[in-house]
Short mmCIF file of C-alpha atoms and ligand atoms in Angstrom, two decimals:
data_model
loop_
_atom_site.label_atom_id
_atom_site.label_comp_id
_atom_site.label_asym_id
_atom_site.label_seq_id
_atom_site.Cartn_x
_atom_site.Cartn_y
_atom_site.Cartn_z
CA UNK A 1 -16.34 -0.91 -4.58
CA UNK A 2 -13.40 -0.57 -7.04
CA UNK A 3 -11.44 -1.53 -10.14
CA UNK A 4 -8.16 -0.76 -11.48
CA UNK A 5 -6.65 -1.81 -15.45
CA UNK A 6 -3.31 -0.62 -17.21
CA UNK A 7 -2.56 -0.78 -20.17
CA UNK A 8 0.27 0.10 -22.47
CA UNK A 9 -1.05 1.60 -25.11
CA UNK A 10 -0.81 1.79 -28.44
CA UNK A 11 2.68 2.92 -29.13
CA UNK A 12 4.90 2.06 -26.05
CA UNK A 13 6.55 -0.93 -26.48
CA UNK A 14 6.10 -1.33 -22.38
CA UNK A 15 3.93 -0.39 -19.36
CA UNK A 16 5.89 1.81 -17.35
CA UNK A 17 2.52 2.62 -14.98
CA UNK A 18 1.66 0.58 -11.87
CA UNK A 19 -1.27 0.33 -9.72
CA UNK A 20 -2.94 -1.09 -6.52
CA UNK A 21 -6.40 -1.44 -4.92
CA UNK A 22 -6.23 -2.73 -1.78
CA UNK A 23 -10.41 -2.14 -0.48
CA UNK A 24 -9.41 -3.87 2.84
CA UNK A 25 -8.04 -0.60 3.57
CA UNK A 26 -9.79 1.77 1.28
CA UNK A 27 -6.43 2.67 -0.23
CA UNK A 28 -5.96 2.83 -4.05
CA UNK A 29 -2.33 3.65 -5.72
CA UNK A 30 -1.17 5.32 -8.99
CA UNK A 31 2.19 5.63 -9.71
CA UNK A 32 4.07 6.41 -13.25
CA UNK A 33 7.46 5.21 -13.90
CA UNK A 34 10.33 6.99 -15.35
CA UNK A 35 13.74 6.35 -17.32
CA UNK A 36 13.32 3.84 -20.00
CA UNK A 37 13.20 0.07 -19.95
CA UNK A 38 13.20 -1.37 -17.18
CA UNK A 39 13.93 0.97 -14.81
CA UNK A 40 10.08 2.86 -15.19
CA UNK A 41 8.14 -0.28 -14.53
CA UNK A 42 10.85 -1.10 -11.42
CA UNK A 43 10.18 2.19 -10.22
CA UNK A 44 6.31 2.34 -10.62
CA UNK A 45 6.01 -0.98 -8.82
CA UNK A 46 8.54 -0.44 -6.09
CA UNK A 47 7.05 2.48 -5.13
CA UNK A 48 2.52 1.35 -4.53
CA UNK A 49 4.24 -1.58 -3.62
CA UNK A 50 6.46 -0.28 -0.66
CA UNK A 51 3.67 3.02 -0.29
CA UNK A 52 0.88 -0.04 0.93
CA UNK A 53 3.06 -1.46 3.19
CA UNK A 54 3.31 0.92 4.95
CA UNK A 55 -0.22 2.02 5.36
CA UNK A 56 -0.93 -1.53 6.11
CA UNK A 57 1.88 -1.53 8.60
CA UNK A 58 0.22 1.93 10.31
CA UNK A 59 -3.04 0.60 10.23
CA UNK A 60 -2.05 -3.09 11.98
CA UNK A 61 -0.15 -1.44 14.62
CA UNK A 62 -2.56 0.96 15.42
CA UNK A 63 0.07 3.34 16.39
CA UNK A 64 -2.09 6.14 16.50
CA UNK A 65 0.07 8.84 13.93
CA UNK A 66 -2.61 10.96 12.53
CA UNK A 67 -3.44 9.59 8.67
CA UNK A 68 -1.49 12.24 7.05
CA UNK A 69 1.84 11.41 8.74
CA UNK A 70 1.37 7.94 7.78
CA UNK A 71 0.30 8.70 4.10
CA UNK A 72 3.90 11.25 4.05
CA UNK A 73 6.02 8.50 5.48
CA UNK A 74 4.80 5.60 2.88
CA UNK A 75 5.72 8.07 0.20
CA UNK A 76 8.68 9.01 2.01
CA UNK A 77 9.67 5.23 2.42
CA UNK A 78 8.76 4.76 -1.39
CA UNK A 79 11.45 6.87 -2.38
CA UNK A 80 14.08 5.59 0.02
CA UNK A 81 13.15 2.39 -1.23
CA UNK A 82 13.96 4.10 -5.14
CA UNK A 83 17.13 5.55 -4.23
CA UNK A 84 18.41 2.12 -2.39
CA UNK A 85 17.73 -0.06 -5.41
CA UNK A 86 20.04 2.01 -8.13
CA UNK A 87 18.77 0.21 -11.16
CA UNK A 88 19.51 1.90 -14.36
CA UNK A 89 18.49 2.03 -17.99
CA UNK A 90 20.33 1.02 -20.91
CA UNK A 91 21.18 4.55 -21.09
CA UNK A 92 22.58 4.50 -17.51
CA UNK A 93 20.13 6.71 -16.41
CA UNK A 94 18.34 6.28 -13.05
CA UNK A 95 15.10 4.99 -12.13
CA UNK A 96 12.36 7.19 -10.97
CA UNK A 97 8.20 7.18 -10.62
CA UNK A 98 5.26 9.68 -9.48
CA UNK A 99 2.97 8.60 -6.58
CA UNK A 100 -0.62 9.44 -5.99
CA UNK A 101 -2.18 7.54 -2.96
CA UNK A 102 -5.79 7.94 -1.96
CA UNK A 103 -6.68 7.10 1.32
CA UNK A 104 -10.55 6.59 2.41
CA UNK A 105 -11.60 6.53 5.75
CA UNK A 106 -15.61 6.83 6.73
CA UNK A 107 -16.55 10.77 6.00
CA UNK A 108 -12.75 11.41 5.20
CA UNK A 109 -10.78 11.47 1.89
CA UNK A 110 -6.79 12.03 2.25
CA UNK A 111 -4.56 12.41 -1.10
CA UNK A 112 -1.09 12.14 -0.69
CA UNK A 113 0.82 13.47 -4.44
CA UNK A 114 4.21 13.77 -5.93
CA UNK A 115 4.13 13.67 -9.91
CA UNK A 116 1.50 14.20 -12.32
CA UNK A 117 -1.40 11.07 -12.32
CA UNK A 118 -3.92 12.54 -11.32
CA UNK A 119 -7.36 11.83 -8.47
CA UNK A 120 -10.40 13.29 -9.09
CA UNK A 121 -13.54 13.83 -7.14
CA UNK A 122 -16.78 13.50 -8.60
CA UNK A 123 -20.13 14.31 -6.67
CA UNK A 124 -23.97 14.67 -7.75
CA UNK A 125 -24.39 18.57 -8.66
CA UNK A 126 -20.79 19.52 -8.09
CA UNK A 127 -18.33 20.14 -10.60
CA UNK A 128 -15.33 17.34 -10.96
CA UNK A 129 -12.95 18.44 -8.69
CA UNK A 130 -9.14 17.56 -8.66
CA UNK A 131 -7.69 16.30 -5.78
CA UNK A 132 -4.26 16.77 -7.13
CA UNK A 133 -1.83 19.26 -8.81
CA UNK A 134 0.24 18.28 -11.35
CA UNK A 135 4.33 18.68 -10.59
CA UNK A 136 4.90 19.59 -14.07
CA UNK A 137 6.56 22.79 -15.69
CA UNK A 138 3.53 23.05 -18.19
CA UNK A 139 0.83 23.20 -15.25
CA UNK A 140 3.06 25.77 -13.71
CA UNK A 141 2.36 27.88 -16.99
CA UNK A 142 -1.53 26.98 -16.95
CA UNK A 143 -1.20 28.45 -13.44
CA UNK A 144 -0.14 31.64 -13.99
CA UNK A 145 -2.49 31.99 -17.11
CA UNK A 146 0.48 31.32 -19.72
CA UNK A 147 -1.28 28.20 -20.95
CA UNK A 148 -4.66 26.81 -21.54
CA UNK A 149 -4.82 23.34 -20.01
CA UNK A 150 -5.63 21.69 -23.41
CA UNK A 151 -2.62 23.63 -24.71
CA UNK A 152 -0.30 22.20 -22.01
CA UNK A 153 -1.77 18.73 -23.00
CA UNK A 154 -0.04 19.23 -26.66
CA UNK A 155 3.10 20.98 -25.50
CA UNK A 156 6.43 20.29 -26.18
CA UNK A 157 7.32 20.14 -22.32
CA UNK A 158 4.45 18.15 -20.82
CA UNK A 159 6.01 15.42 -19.83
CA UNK A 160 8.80 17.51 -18.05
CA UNK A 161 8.36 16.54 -13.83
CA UNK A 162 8.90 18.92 -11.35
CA UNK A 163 9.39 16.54 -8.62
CA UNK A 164 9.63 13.04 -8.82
CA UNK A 165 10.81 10.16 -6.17
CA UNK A 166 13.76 8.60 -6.97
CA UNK A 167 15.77 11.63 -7.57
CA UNK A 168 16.83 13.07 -3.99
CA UNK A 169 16.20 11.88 -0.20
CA UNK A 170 14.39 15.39 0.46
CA UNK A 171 10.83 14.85 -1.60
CA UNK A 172 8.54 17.06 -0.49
CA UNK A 173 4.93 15.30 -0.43
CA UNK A 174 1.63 17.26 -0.87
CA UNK A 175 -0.98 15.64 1.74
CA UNK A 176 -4.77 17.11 1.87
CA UNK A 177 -7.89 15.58 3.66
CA UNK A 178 -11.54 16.24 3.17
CA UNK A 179 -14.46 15.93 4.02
CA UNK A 180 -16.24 13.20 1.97
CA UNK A 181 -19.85 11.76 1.11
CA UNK A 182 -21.48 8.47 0.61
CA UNK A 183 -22.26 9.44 -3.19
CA UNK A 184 -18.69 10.66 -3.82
CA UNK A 185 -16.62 8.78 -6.60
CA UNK A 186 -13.34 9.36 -7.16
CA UNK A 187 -10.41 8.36 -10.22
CA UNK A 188 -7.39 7.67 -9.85
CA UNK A 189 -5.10 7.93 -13.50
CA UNK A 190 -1.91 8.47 -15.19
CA UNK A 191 -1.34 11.20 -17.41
CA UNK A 192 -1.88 8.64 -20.56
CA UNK A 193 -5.88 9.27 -19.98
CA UNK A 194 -5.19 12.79 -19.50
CA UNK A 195 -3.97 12.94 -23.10
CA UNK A 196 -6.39 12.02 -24.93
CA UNK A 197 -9.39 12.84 -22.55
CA UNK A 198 -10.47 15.82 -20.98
CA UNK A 199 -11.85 16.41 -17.37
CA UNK A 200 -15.83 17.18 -18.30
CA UNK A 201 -15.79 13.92 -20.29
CA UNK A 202 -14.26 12.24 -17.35
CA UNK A 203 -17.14 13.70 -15.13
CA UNK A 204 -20.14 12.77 -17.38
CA UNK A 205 -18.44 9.17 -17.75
CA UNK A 206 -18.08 9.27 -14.04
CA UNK A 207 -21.21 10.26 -13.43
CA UNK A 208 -23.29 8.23 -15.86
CA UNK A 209 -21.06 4.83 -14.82
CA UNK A 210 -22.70 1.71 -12.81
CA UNK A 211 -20.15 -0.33 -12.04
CA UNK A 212 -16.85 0.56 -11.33
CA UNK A 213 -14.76 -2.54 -13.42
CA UNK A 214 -17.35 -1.82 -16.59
CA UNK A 215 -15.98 1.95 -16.15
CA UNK A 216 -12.30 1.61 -15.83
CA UNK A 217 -12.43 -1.05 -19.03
CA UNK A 218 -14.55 1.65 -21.46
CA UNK A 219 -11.90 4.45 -20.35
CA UNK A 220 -9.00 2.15 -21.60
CA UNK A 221 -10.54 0.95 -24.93
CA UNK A 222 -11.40 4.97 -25.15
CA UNK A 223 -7.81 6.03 -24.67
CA UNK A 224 -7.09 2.77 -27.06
CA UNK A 225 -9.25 4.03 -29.87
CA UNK A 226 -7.46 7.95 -29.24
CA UNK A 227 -4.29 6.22 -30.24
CA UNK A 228 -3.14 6.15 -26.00
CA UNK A 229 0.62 7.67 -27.02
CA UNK A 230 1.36 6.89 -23.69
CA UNK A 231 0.78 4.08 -21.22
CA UNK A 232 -2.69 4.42 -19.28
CA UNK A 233 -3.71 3.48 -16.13
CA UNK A 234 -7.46 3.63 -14.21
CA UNK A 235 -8.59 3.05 -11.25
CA UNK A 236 -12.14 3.92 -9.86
CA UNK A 237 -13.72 3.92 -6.69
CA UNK A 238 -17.20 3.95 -6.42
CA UNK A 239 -18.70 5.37 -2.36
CA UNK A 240 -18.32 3.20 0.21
CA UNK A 241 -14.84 2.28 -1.12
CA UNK A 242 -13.26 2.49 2.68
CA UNK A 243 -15.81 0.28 4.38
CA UNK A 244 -16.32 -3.36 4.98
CA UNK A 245 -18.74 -5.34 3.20
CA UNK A 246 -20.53 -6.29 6.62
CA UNK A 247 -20.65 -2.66 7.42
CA UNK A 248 -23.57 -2.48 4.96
CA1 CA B 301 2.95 8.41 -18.47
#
């Protein structure tokens, strides 16, 4: 059971962010364009666009690559895809997007990450748990204890990517798996939620939520009512998210 919404916010003229749930396959995209109008929302699209092909592909053929591979190589192929297209700004600059894929399968969770959306993990008792790291220079500070994460939230540099696709053919892709439960929810966003909400709020909401489509709507008109600087994007996934409805 999931839902997605984007939104632009309230003071980009555009929505640069795309997204996809695809519950057939327990697959759910976020992805974050960049380099101005239109390039961003080219990017954003191209990318869970040509990402869920391929895991549809993988999964059709039944070609037997373990789920990691095929979560690298639909990133991978996402970025090729990027770099063939050449579509610029006004400014003549490039087109380029992050990528965060989460990939379901029964007792398994696999994350595959380049950018900074963000996937979360939240489960009864446990503290929210990120699935991803950002690729940014300010989370490199947080790391080595240089900034708090709500300071890196209001810096200067927080929108500066370390890696992105769309800029070279080499993109290195980080790819995890775990172990998952029935109860387990998980969030997929872009960094405009991150902004203006912080990761204990996104637990309790998380954890207090019923329905996933009721959730990702009262996160938006949250982010809304924060002034959403940027554009944001939700999607939630509520348990059984991988399995068939006549799976029970
Ligand atoms: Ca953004």
């Amino acid at each position: 059971m999931a839902a997605g919404k984007t939104d632009p916010g309230m003071r980009r003229p555009n929505n640069e962010d795309a997204f996809l749930v695809a519950d057939d396959l327990g697959l759910y995209l976020v992805a974050d364009g960049l380099g101005g109008h239109p390039s961003g929302e080219v990017a954003s699209a191209l990318a869970v666009r040509t990402a869920a092909a391929v895991v549809r592909e993988a999964g059709h053929t039944g070609a037997g690559a373990a789920v990691t591979d095929v979560l690298t190589g639909a990133v991978r192929e996402a970025n090729r895809a990027i770099l063939a297209q050449d579509i610029r700004d006004d400014s003549g600059q490039g087109m380029a997007t992050t990528l965060s894929v989460l990939l379901l399968e029964p007792g398994m969770a696999h994350v595959a990450h380049v950018g900074d959306c963000r996937i979360y993990r939240w489960r009864p008792g446990a503290p929210l748990r990120r699935l991803t790291r950002d690729h940014s220079q300010v989370q490199t500070l947080v790391d080595q204890g240089l900034l708090t994460e709500e300071q890196a939230v209001r810096h200067p540099w927080s929108h500066r990517l370390e890696r992105v696709l769309g800029l070279e053919h080499d993109l290195a892709v980080d790819v995890t798996s775990e172990p998952r439960e029935p109860a387990d929810r998980f969030l997929l966003c872009s960094d405009g939620l991150v902004r203006v909400m912080g990761d204990e709020e996104i637990g309790s909401m998380l954890g207090l939520a019923r329905d996933p489509a009721v959730l990702v709507e009262r996160l938006v008109h949250l982010a809304r009512e924060r002034g959403a600087p940027d554009n944001v994007t939700v999607v939630v996934v509520f348990g059984d998210g991988g399995q068939p409805p006549c799976a029970g």
